């Protein structure tokens, strides 16, 4: 065995390091933030994009929680648990509204940064 999976053994995982790819892993950074050269925008732009993606994921999470809570609310017979679910739904919807507004503002700021980055590249 040379450490590489053979075509006839599908049980070997693809996660095992292969000797011919190990040197490349040392020379090519995994993320744009790890690169020492300009990755196509400023570090601030990449942080802003990561923030937008994180906020969008949180919005999806909140929407999923609202759907789940609404389903539970529709099926709930216990009045006290229904009251609790109403408070939970109110909290989730309030968070969704606030996060939605802040995401819109952050997207606008990020788009402006993208525009400025493109203009700087065109001018240079």
CSV table of N, CA, C and O in Angstrom, one decimal:
chain,number,residue,atom,x,y,z
A,1,UNK,N,0.8,-1.2,0.0
A,1,UNK,CA,0.0,0.0,0.0
A,1,UNK,C,0.9,1.3,0.0
A,1,UNK,O,1.8,1.4,0.8
A,2,UNK,N,0.5,2.2,-0.8
A,2,UNK,CA,1.3,3.4,-0.9
A,2,UNK,C,0.6,4.6,-0.2
A,2,UNK,O,1.0,5.7,-0.4
A,3,UNK,N,-0.5,4.4,0.6
A,3,UNK,CA,-1.1,5.4,1.3
A,3,UNK,C,-2.3,6.1,0.5
A,3,UNK,O,-3.0,6.9,0.9
A,4,UNK,N,-2.4,5.7,-0.8
A,4,UNK,CA,-3.5,6.2,-1.6
A,4,UNK,C,-4.6,5.2,-1.7
A,4,UNK,O,-4.4,4.0,-1.8
A,5,UNK,N,-5.9,5.6,-1.8
A,5,UNK,CA,-7.0,4.7,-1.9
A,5,UNK,C,-6.9,4.1,-3.3
A,5,UNK,O,-6.7,4.8,-4.3
A,6,UNK,N,-7.2,2.8,-3.4
A,6,UNK,CA,-7.2,2.2,-4.7
A,6,UNK,C,-8.6,2.2,-5.2
A,6,UNK,O,-9.6,2.4,-4.5
A,7,UNK,N,-8.8,2.0,-6.5
A,7,UNK,CA,-10.1,2.0,-7.1
A,7,UNK,C,-11.0,0.8,-6.6
A,7,UNK,O,-12.2,0.9,-6.6
A,8,UNK,N,-10.3,-0.2,-6.1
A,8,UNK,CA,-11.1,-1.4,-5.7
A,8,UNK,C,-11.4,-1.3,-4.2
A,8,UNK,O,-12.1,-2.2,-3.7
A,9,UNK,N,-11.0,-0.3,-3.5
A,9,UNK,CA,-11.3,-0.2,-2.0
A,9,UNK,C,-12.1,1.1,-1.7
A,9,UNK,O,-11.5,2.0,-1.3
A,10,UNK,N,-13.4,1.1,-1.9
A,10,UNK,CA,-14.1,2.3,-1.7
A,10,UNK,C,-14.3,2.6,-0.2
A,10,UNK,O,-14.7,3.7,0.2
A,11,UNK,N,-13.9,1.7,0.7
A,11,UNK,CA,-14.0,2.0,2.1
A,11,UNK,C,-13.0,2.9,2.7
A,11,UNK,O,-13.1,3.5,3.7
A,12,UNK,N,-11.9,3.2,1.9
A,12,UNK,CA,-10.9,4.1,2.4
A,12,UNK,C,-11.5,5.5,2.2
A,12,UNK,O,-12.0,5.9,1.1
A,13,UNK,N,-11.4,6.3,3.2
A,13,UNK,CA,-12.0,7.7,3.1
A,13,UNK,C,-11.2,8.6,2.3
A,13,UNK,O,-10.0,8.5,2.2
A,14,UNK,N,-11.9,9.6,1.8
A,14,UNK,CA,-11.2,10.6,1.0
A,14,UNK,C,-10.4,11.6,1.9
A,14,UNK,O,-9.8,12.5,1.4
A,15,UNK,N,-10.6,11.5,3.2
A,15,UNK,CA,-10.0,12.4,4.1
A,15,UNK,C,-8.5,12.1,4.4
A,15,UNK,O,-7.8,12.9,5.0
A,16,UNK,N,-8.1,10.9,4.0
A,16,UNK,CA,-6.7,10.6,4.3
A,16,UNK,C,-5.8,11.4,3.4
A,16,UNK,O,-6.0,11.6,2.2
A,17,UNK,N,-4.7,12.0,4.0
A,17,UNK,CA,-3.8,12.8,3.2
A,17,UNK,C,-3.0,12.0,2.2
A,17,UNK,O,-2.6,10.9,2.5
A,18,UNK,N,-2.9,12.5,1.0
A,18,UNK,CA,-2.2,11.9,-0.1
A,18,UNK,C,-0.8,12.5,-0.1
A,18,UNK,O,-0.7,13.8,-0.1
A,19,UNK,N,0.3,11.8,-0.3
A,19,UNK,CA,1.6,12.4,-0.3
A,19,UNK,C,1.8,13.4,-1.4
A,19,UNK,O,2.5,14.4,-1.1
A,20,UNK,N,1.2,13.3,-2.5
A,20,UNK,CA,1.4,14.2,-3.6
A,20,UNK,C,0.6,15.6,-3.4
A,20,UNK,O,0.9,16.5,-4.0
A,21,UNK,N,-0.3,15.7,-2.4
A,21,UNK,CA,-1.0,16.9,-2.2
A,21,UNK,C,-0.5,17.6,-0.9
A,21,UNK,O,-0.8,18.8,-0.7
A,22,UNK,N,0.2,17.0,-0.1
A,22,UNK,CA,0.7,17.6,1.2
A,22,UNK,C,1.5,18.8,1.0
A,22,UNK,O,1.3,19.8,1.6
A,23,UNK,N,2.5,18.9,0.0
A,23,UNK,CA,3.3,20.1,-0.2
A,23,UNK,C,2.4,21.3,-0.6
A,23,UNK,O,2.6,22.4,-0.2
A,24,UNK,N,1.4,21.0,-1.4
A,24,UNK,CA,0.5,22.1,-1.9
A,24,UNK,C,-0.3,22.7,-0.7
A,24,UNK,O,-0.5,23.9,-0.7
A,25,UNK,N,-0.7,21.9,0.2
A,25,UNK,CA,-1.4,22.4,1.4
A,25,UNK,C,-0.5,23.4,2.2
A,25,UNK,O,-1.1,24.3,2.8
A,26,UNK,N,0.8,23.2,2.2
A,26,UNK,CA,1.7,24.1,2.9
A,26,UNK,C,1.9,25.4,2.2
A,26,UNK,O,2.2,26.4,2.8
A,27,UNK,N,1.7,25.4,0.8
A,27,UNK,CA,2.0,26.6,0.1
A,27,UNK,C,0.8,27.4,-0.3
A,27,UNK,O,0.9,28.6,-0.5
A,28,UNK,N,-0.4,26.8,-0.3
A,28,UNK,CA,-1.6,27.5,-0.7
A,28,UNK,C,-2.5,27.7,0.6
A,28,UNK,O,-3.0,26.7,1.1
A,29,UNK,N,-2.7,28.9,1.1
A,29,UNK,CA,-3.6,29.1,2.2
A,29,UNK,C,-5.0,28.7,1.9
A,29,UNK,O,-5.5,28.7,0.8
A,30,UNK,N,-5.7,28.2,3.0
A,30,UNK,CA,-7.1,27.7,2.8
A,30,UNK,C,-8.1,28.8,2.6
A,30,UNK,O,-9.1,28.6,2.0
A,31,UNK,N,-7.9,30.0,3.2
A,31,UNK,CA,-8.9,31.0,3.1
A,31,UNK,C,-8.2,32.3,2.6
A,31,UNK,O,-7.0,32.5,2.8
A,32,UNK,N,-9.1,33.2,2.1
A,32,UNK,CA,-8.5,34.5,1.6
A,32,UNK,C,-7.8,35.3,2.7
A,32,UNK,O,-6.8,36.0,2.5
A,33,UNK,N,-8.3,35.2,4.0
A,33,UNK,CA,-7.7,35.9,5.0
A,33,UNK,C,-6.3,35.5,5.4
A,33,UNK,O,-5.5,36.2,5.9
A,34,UNK,N,-6.0,34.2,5.0
A,34,UNK,CA,-4.6,33.7,5.3
A,34,UNK,C,-3.6,34.0,4.2
A,34,UNK,O,-2.4,33.8,4.4
A,35,UNK,N,-4.0,34.6,3.1
A,35,UNK,CA,-3.1,34.9,2.0
A,35,UNK,C,-2.4,36.2,2.3
A,35,UNK,O,-2.9,37.1,2.8
A,36,UNK,N,-1.1,36.2,1.9
A,36,UNK,CA,-0.3,37.4,2.1
A,36,UNK,C,-0.5,38.4,0.9
A,36,UNK,O,-0.1,39.6,1.1
A,37,UNK,N,-1.0,38.0,-0.2
A,37,UNK,CA,-1.2,38.8,-1.3
A,37,UNK,C,-2.6,39.4,-1.3
A,37,UNK,O,-3.5,38.8,-0.6
A,38,UNK,N,-2.9,40.4,-2.1
A,38,UNK,CA,-4.2,40.9,-2.1
A,38,UNK,C,-5.2,39.9,-2.7
A,38,UNK,O,-5.1,39.5,-3.8
A,39,UNK,N,-6.2,39.5,-1.9
A,39,UNK,CA,-7.1,38.4,-2.3
A,39,UNK,C,-8.3,38.9,-3.2
A,39,UNK,O,-9.3,38.3,-3.3
A,40,UNK,N,-8.2,40.2,-3.7
A,40,UNK,CA,-9.3,40.7,-4.5
A,40,UNK,C,-10.1,41.7,-3.8
A,40,UNK,O,-11.3,41.8,-4.0
A,41,UNK,N,-9.6,42.3,-2.8
A,41,UNK,CA,-10.3,43.2,-2.0
A,41,UNK,C,-9.6,43.4,-0.6
A,41,UNK,O,-8.8,42.6,-0.3
A,42,UNK,N,-9.9,44.4,0.1
A,42,UNK,CA,-9.3,44.7,1.4
A,42,UNK,C,-9.7,43.7,2.4
A,42,UNK,O,-10.8,43.0,2.3
A,43,UNK,N,-8.9,43.5,3.5
A,43,UNK,CA,-9.4,42.6,4.6
A,43,UNK,C,-10.7,43.1,5.2
A,43,UNK,O,-11.5,42.3,5.6
A,44,UNK,N,-10.9,44.4,5.2
A,44,UNK,CA,-12.2,45.0,5.7
A,44,UNK,C,-13.4,44.5,4.9
A,44,UNK,O,-14.4,44.2,5.4
A,45,UNK,N,-13.2,44.5,3.5
A,45,UNK,CA,-14.2,44.0,2.6
A,45,UNK,C,-14.5,42.6,2.9
A,45,UNK,O,-15.7,42.2,3.0
A,46,UNK,N,-13.5,41.7,3.1
A,46,UNK,CA,-13.8,40.3,3.3
A,46,UNK,C,-14.4,40.1,4.7
A,46,UNK,O,-15.3,39.2,4.8
A,47,UNK,N,-14.1,40.9,5.7
A,47,UNK,CA,-14.7,40.8,7.0
A,47,UNK,C,-16.2,41.2,6.8
A,47,UNK,O,-17.1,40.6,7.4
A,48,UNK,N,-16.4,42.3,6.1
A,48,UNK,CA,-17.8,42.7,5.9
A,48,UNK,C,-18.7,41.7,5.2
A,48,UNK,O,-19.8,41.4,5.6
A,49,UNK,N,-18.1,41.0,4.2
A,49,UNK,CA,-18.8,40.0,3.5
A,49,UNK,C,-19.1,38.8,4.4
A,49,UNK,O,-20.2,38.2,4.4
A,50,UNK,N,-18.1,38.4,5.3
A,50,UNK,CA,-18.3,37.4,6.2
A,50,UNK,C,-19.4,37.7,7.2
A,50,UNK,O,-20.2,36.9,7.6
A,51,UNK,N,-19.4,39.0,7.6
A,51,UNK,CA,-20.5,39.5,8.5
A,51,UNK,C,-21.9,39.4,7.9
A,51,UNK,O,-22.8,38.9,8.5
A,52,UNK,N,-22.0,39.8,6.6
A,52,UNK,CA,-23.2,39.7,5.9
A,52,UNK,C,-23.7,38.2,5.9
A,52,UNK,O,-24.9,37.9,6.1
A,53,UNK,N,-22.8,37.3,5.5
A,53,UNK,CA,-23.2,35.9,5.5
A,53,UNK,C,-23.6,35.4,6.8
A,53,UNK,O,-24.6,34.6,6.9
A,54,UNK,N,-22.9,35.8,7.9
A,54,UNK,CA,-23.3,35.4,9.2
A,54,UNK,C,-24.6,35.9,9.6
A,54,UNK,O,-25.4,35.1,10.2
A,55,UNK,N,-24.9,37.1,9.3
A,55,UNK,CA,-26.2,37.7,9.7
A,55,UNK,C,-27.3,37.0,8.8
A,55,UNK,O,-28.4,36.8,9.4
A,56,UNK,N,-27.0,36.7,7.6
A,56,UNK,CA,-28.0,36.1,6.7
A,56,UNK,C,-28.3,34.7,7.3
A,56,UNK,O,-29.5,34.2,7.3
A,57,UNK,N,-27.3,34.0,7.7
A,57,UNK,CA,-27.5,32.6,8.3
A,57,UNK,C,-28.4,32.7,9.6
A,57,UNK,O,-29.2,31.9,9.8
A,58,UNK,N,-28.1,33.8,10.4
A,58,UNK,CA,-28.9,34.0,11.6
A,58,UNK,C,-30.4,34.3,11.2
A,58,UNK,O,-31.3,33.8,11.9
A,59,UNK,N,-30.6,35.0,10.2
A,59,UNK,CA,-32.0,35.3,9.7
A,59,UNK,C,-32.7,34.0,9.3
A,59,UNK,O,-33.9,33.8,9.7
A,60,UNK,N,-32.0,33.1,8.6
A,60,UNK,CA,-32.5,31.8,8.3
A,60,UNK,C,-32.9,31.0,9.5
A,60,UNK,O,-33.9,30.4,9.6
A,61,UNK,N,-32.0,31.0,10.5
A,61,UNK,CA,-32.2,30.3,11.7
A,61,UNK,C,-33.5,30.8,12.4
A,61,UNK,O,-34.3,30.1,12.8
A,62,UNK,N,-33.6,32.2,12.5
A,62,UNK,CA,-34.8,32.7,13.1
A,62,UNK,C,-36.1,32.4,12.4
A,62,UNK,O,-37.1,32.0,13.0
A,63,UNK,N,-36.0,32.4,11.1
A,63,UNK,CA,-37.2,32.0,10.3
A,63,UNK,C,-37.6,30.6,10.5
A,63,UNK,O,-38.8,30.2,10.6
A,64,UNK,N,-36.6,29.7,10.6
A,64,UNK,CA,-36.8,28.3,10.9
A,64,UNK,C,-37.5,28.1,12.3
A,64,UNK,O,-38.4,27.3,12.4
A,65,UNK,N,-37.0,28.9,13.2
A,65,UNK,CA,-37.5,28.8,14.6
A,65,UNK,C,-38.9,29.3,14.6
A,65,UNK,O,-39.8,28.7,15.4
A,66,UNK,N,-39.2,30.3,13.9
A,66,UNK,CA,-40.6,30.8,13.8
A,66,UNK,C,-41.5,29.8,13.2
A,66,UNK,O,-42.6,29.5,13.8
A,67,UNK,N,-41.1,29.2,12.1
A,67,UNK,CA,-41.9,28.1,11.5
A,67,UNK,C,-42.2,27.0,12.5
A,67,UNK,O,-43.3,26.5,12.6
A,68,UNK,N,-41.1,26.5,13.2
A,68,UNK,CA,-41.3,25.4,14.1
A,68,UNK,C,-42.2,25.8,15.3
A,68,UNK,O,-43.1,25.0,15.7
A,69,UNK,N,-42.0,27.0,15.8
A,69,UNK,CA,-42.9,27.5,16.9
A,69,UNK,C,-44.3,27.6,16.5
A,69,UNK,O,-45.2,27.3,17.3
A,70,UNK,N,-44.5,28.1,15.3
A,70,UNK,CA,-45.9,28.3,14.8
A,70,UNK,C,-46.6,26.9,14.7
A,70,UNK,O,-47.8,26.7,15.0
A,71,UNK,N,-45.8,25.9,14.2
A,71,UNK,CA,-46.4,24.5,14.1
A,71,UNK,C,-46.8,24.0,15.5
A,71,UNK,O,-47.8,23.5,15.7
A,72,UNK,N,-45.9,24.2,16.5
A,72,UNK,CA,-46.1,23.8,17.8
A,72,UNK,C,-47.4,24.5,18.4
A,72,UNK,O,-48.2,24.0,19.1
A,73,UNK,N,-47.4,25.8,18.1
A,73,UNK,CA,-48.5,26.6,18.6
A,73,UNK,C,-49.9,26.1,18.0
A,73,UNK,O,-50.9,26.1,18.7
A,74,UNK,N,-49.9,25.8,16.7
A,74,UNK,CA,-51.1,25.3,16.1
A,74,UNK,C,-51.6,24.0,16.7
A,74,UNK,O,-52.8,23.7,16.7
A,75,UNK,N,-50.6,23.2,17.2
A,75,UNK,CA,-51.0,21.9,17.7
A,75,UNK,C,-51.1,21.8,19.2
A,75,UNK,O,-51.5,20.8,19.8
A,76,UNK,N,-50.8,22.9,19.9
A,76,UNK,CA,-50.8,23.0,21.4
A,76,UNK,C,-52.2,23.1,21.9
A,76,UNK,O,-53.0,24.0,21.5
A,77,UNK,N,-52.5,22.2,22.9
A,77,UNK,CA,-53.8,22.3,23.6
A,77,UNK,C,-53.7,22.9,25.0
A,77,UNK,O,-54.7,23.5,25.5
A,78,UNK,N,-52.5,22.9,25.6
A,78,UNK,CA,-52.3,23.5,26.9
A,78,UNK,C,-52.2,25.0,26.8
A,78,UNK,O,-51.4,25.6,26.1
A,79,UNK,N,-53.1,25.7,27.5
A,79,UNK,CA,-53.1,27.2,27.5
A,79,UNK,C,-51.8,27.8,28.0
A,79,UNK,O,-51.4,28.8,27.4
A,80,UNK,N,-51.2,27.3,29.0
A,80,UNK,CA,-50.0,27.9,29.5
A,80,UNK,C,-48.9,27.7,28.5
A,80,UNK,O,-48.0,28.6,28.4
A,81,UNK,N,-48.8,26.5,27.9
A,81,UNK,CA,-47.7,26.4,26.9
A,81,UNK,C,-48.0,27.2,25.7
A,81,UNK,O,-47.1,27.7,25.1
A,82,UNK,N,-49.3,27.4,25.3
A,82,UNK,CA,-49.6,28.3,24.2
A,82,UNK,C,-49.2,29.7,24.5
A,82,UNK,O,-48.6,30.4,23.6
A,83,UNK,N,-49.3,30.2,25.8
A,83,UNK,CA,-48.9,31.5,26.2
A,83,UNK,C,-47.4,31.6,26.1
A,83,UNK,O,-46.9,32.7,25.6
A,84,UNK,N,-46.7,30.6,26.5
A,84,UNK,CA,-45.2,30.6,26.4
A,84,UNK,C,-44.8,30.7,24.9
A,84,UNK,O,-43.9,31.4,24.5
A,85,UNK,N,-45.5,29.9,24.0
A,85,UNK,CA,-45.1,29.9,22.6
A,85,UNK,C,-45.4,31.3,22.0
A,85,UNK,O,-44.7,31.7,21.1
A,86,UNK,N,-46.5,32.0,22.5
A,86,UNK,CA,-46.7,33.3,22.0
A,86,UNK,C,-45.6,34.3,22.3
A,86,UNK,O,-45.2,35.1,21.5
A,87,UNK,N,-45.1,34.1,23.5
A,87,UNK,CA,-43.9,35.0,23.9
A,87,UNK,C,-42.7,34.6,23.1
A,87,UNK,O,-41.9,35.5,22.7
A,88,UNK,N,-42.5,33.4,22.9
A,88,UNK,CA,-41.3,32.9,22.1
A,88,UNK,C,-41.4,33.5,20.6
A,88,UNK,O,-40.5,34.0,20.1
A,89,UNK,N,-42.6,33.4,20.1
A,89,UNK,CA,-42.9,33.9,18.7
A,89,UNK,C,-42.7,35.4,18.6
A,89,UNK,O,-42.1,35.9,17.7
A,90,UNK,N,-43.1,36.1,19.7
A,90,UNK,CA,-42.9,37.5,19.7
A,90,UNK,C,-41.5,37.9,19.8
A,90,UNK,O,-41.0,38.8,19.1
A,91,UNK,N,-40.7,37.1,20.6
A,91,UNK,CA,-39.3,37.4,20.7
A,91,UNK,C,-38.6,37.1,19.3
A,91,UNK,O,-37.8,37.9,18.9
A,92,UNK,N,-38.9,36.0,18.7
A,92,UNK,CA,-38.3,35.6,17.4
A,92,UNK,C,-38.6,36.6,16.4
A,92,UNK,O,-37.8,37.1,15.6
A,93,UNK,N,-39.9,37.1,16.3
A,93,UNK,CA,-40.3,38.0,15.3
A,93,UNK,C,-39.6,39.4,15.5
A,93,UNK,O,-39.2,40.0,14.5
A,94,UNK,N,-39.5,39.8,16.7
A,94,UNK,CA,-38.8,41.0,17.0
A,94,UNK,C,-37.3,41.0,16.6
A,94,UNK,O,-36.8,41.9,16.0
A,95,UNK,N,-36.7,39.9,16.9
A,95,UNK,CA,-35.3,39.7,16.5
A,95,UNK,C,-35.2,39.6,15.0
A,95,UNK,O,-34.2,40.2,14.4
A,96,UNK,N,-36.1,39.0,14.3
A,96,UNK,CA,-36.1,38.9,12.9
A,96,UNK,C,-36.2,40.3,12.3
A,96,UNK,O,-35.4,40.6,11.4
A,97,UNK,N,-37.0,41.1,12.8
A,97,UNK,CA,-37.2,42.5,12.3
A,97,UNK,C,-35.9,43.3,12.5
A,97,UNK,O,-35.5,44.0,11.6
A,98,UNK,N,-35.4,43.3,13.7
A,98,UNK,CA,-34.2,44.0,14.0
A,98,UNK,C,-33.0,43.6,13.1
A,98,UNK,O,-32.3,44.4,12.5
A,99,UNK,N,-32.8,42.3,13.1
A,99,UNK,CA,-31.7,41.7,12.3
A,99,UNK,C,-31.9,42.0,10.8
A,99,UNK,O,-30.9,42.2,10.1
A,100,UNK,N,-33.1,41.9,10.3
A,100,UNK,CA,-33.4,42.2,8.9
A,100,UNK,C,-33.0,43.6,8.6
A,100,UNK,O,-32.3,43.9,7.6
A,101,UNK,N,-33.3,44.6,9.4
A,101,UNK,CA,-33.0,46.0,9.2
A,101,UNK,C,-31.5,46.2,9.2
A,101,UNK,O,-30.9,46.9,8.4
A,102,UNK,N,-30.8,45.6,10.2
A,102,UNK,CA,-29.4,45.8,10.3
A,102,UNK,C,-28.6,45.1,9.1
A,102,UNK,O,-27.6,45.6,8.7
A,103,UNK,N,-29.2,44.0,8.7
A,103,UNK,CA,-28.6,43.3,7.5
A,103,UNK,C,-28.7,44.1,6.3
A,103,UNK,O,-27.7,44.3,5.5
A,104,UNK,N,-29.8,44.8,6.1
A,104,UNK,CA,-30.0,45.7,4.9
A,104,UNK,C,-29.0,46.8,4.9
A,104,UNK,O,-28.4,47.1,3.9
A,105,UNK,N,-28.8,47.4,6.1
A,105,UNK,CA,-27.8,48.4,6.2
A,105,UNK,C,-26.4,47.9,5.9
A,105,UNK,O,-25.6,48.6,5.2
A,106,UNK,N,-26.1,46.7,6.5
A,106,UNK,CA,-24.7,46.2,6.3
A,106,UNK,C,-24.5,45.8,4.8
A,106,UNK,O,-23.4,46.0,4.3
A,107,UNK,N,-25.5,45.3,4.2
A,107,UNK,CA,-25.4,45.0,2.8
A,107,UNK,C,-25.1,46.2,1.9
A,107,UNK,O,-24.3,46.2,1.1
A,108,UNK,N,-25.8,47.3,2.2
A,108,UNK,CA,-25.6,48.6,1.5
A,108,UNK,C,-24.2,49.0,1.7
A,108,UNK,O,-23.5,49.5,0.7
A,109,UNK,N,-23.7,49.0,2.9
A,109,UNK,CA,-22.3,49.4,3.2
A,109,UNK,C,-21.3,48.5,2.5
A,109,UNK,O,-20.3,49.0,1.9
A,110,UNK,N,-21.6,47.2,2.5
A,110,UNK,CA,-20.7,46.2,1.8
A,110,UNK,C,-20.7,46.5,0.3
A,110,UNK,O,-19.6,46.4,-0.4
A,111,UNK,N,-21.8,46.7,-0.3
A,111,UNK,CA,-21.9,47.0,-1.7
A,111,UNK,C,-21.1,48.2,-2.1
A,111,UNK,O,-20.5,48.3,-3.1
A,112,UNK,N,-21.2,49.2,-1.2
A,112,UNK,CA,-20.4,50.4,-1.5
A,112,UNK,C,-18.9,50.1,-1.4
A,112,UNK,O,-18.1,50.6,-2.3
A,113,UNK,N,-18.5,49.2,-0.5
A,113,UNK,CA,-17.1,48.8,-0.4
A,113,UNK,C,-16.7,48.1,-1.7
A,113,UNK,O,-15.5,48.2,-2.2
A,114,UNK,N,-17.5,47.2,-2.2
A,114,UNK,CA,-17.3,46.5,-3.4
A,114,UNK,C,-17.1,47.4,-4.6
A,114,UNK,O,-16.2,47.3,-5.4
A,115,UNK,N,-18.0,48.4,-4.7
A,115,UNK,CA,-18.0,49.4,-5.7
A,115,UNK,C,-16.7,50.2,-5.7
A,115,UNK,O,-16.0,50.3,-6.7
A,116,UNK,N,-16.2,50.6,-4.5
A,116,UNK,CA,-15.0,51.3,-4.4
A,116,UNK,C,-13.8,50.5,-4.8
A,116,UNK,O,-12.8,50.9,-5.4
A,117,UNK,N,-13.8,49.2,-4.4
A,117,UNK,CA,-12.7,48.3,-4.7
A,117,UNK,C,-12.6,48.1,-6.2
A,117,UNK,O,-11.5,48.2,-6.8
A,118,UNK,N,-13.7,48.0,-6.9
A,118,UNK,CA,-13.7,47.9,-8.4
A,118,UNK,C,-13.2,49.1,-9.0
A,118,UNK,O,-12.4,49.1,-10.0
A,119,UNK,N,-13.7,50.3,-8.5
A,119,UNK,CA,-13.2,51.6,-9.1
A,119,UNK,C,-11.7,51.7,-8.9
A,119,UNK,O,-11.0,52.2,-9.8
A,120,UNK,N,-11.2,51.4,-7.7
A,120,UNK,CA,-9.8,51.5,-7.5
A,120,UNK,C,-9.0,50.6,-8.5
A,120,UNK,O,-7.9,51.0,-9.0
A,121,UNK,N,-9.5,49.4,-8.8
A,121,UNK,CA,-8.8,48.5,-9.7
A,121,UNK,C,-8.9,49.0,-11.1
A,121,UNK,O,-7.9,48.9,-11.9
A,122,UNK,N,-10.0,49.6,-11.5
A,122,UNK,CA,-10.2,50.1,-12.8
A,122,UNK,C,-9.2,51.3,-13.0
A,122,UNK,O,-8.7,51.6,-14.1
A,123,UNK,N,-9.1,52.2,-12.0
A,123,UNK,CA,-8.3,53.4,-12.1
A,123,UNK,C,-6.8,53.0,-12.1
A,123,UNK,O,-6.0,53.8,-12.6
A,124,UNK,N,-6.5,51.9,-11.5
A,124,UNK,CA,-5.0,51.5,-11.3
A,124,UNK,C,-4.5,50.8,-12.5
A,124,UNK,O,-4.0,50.9,-13.4
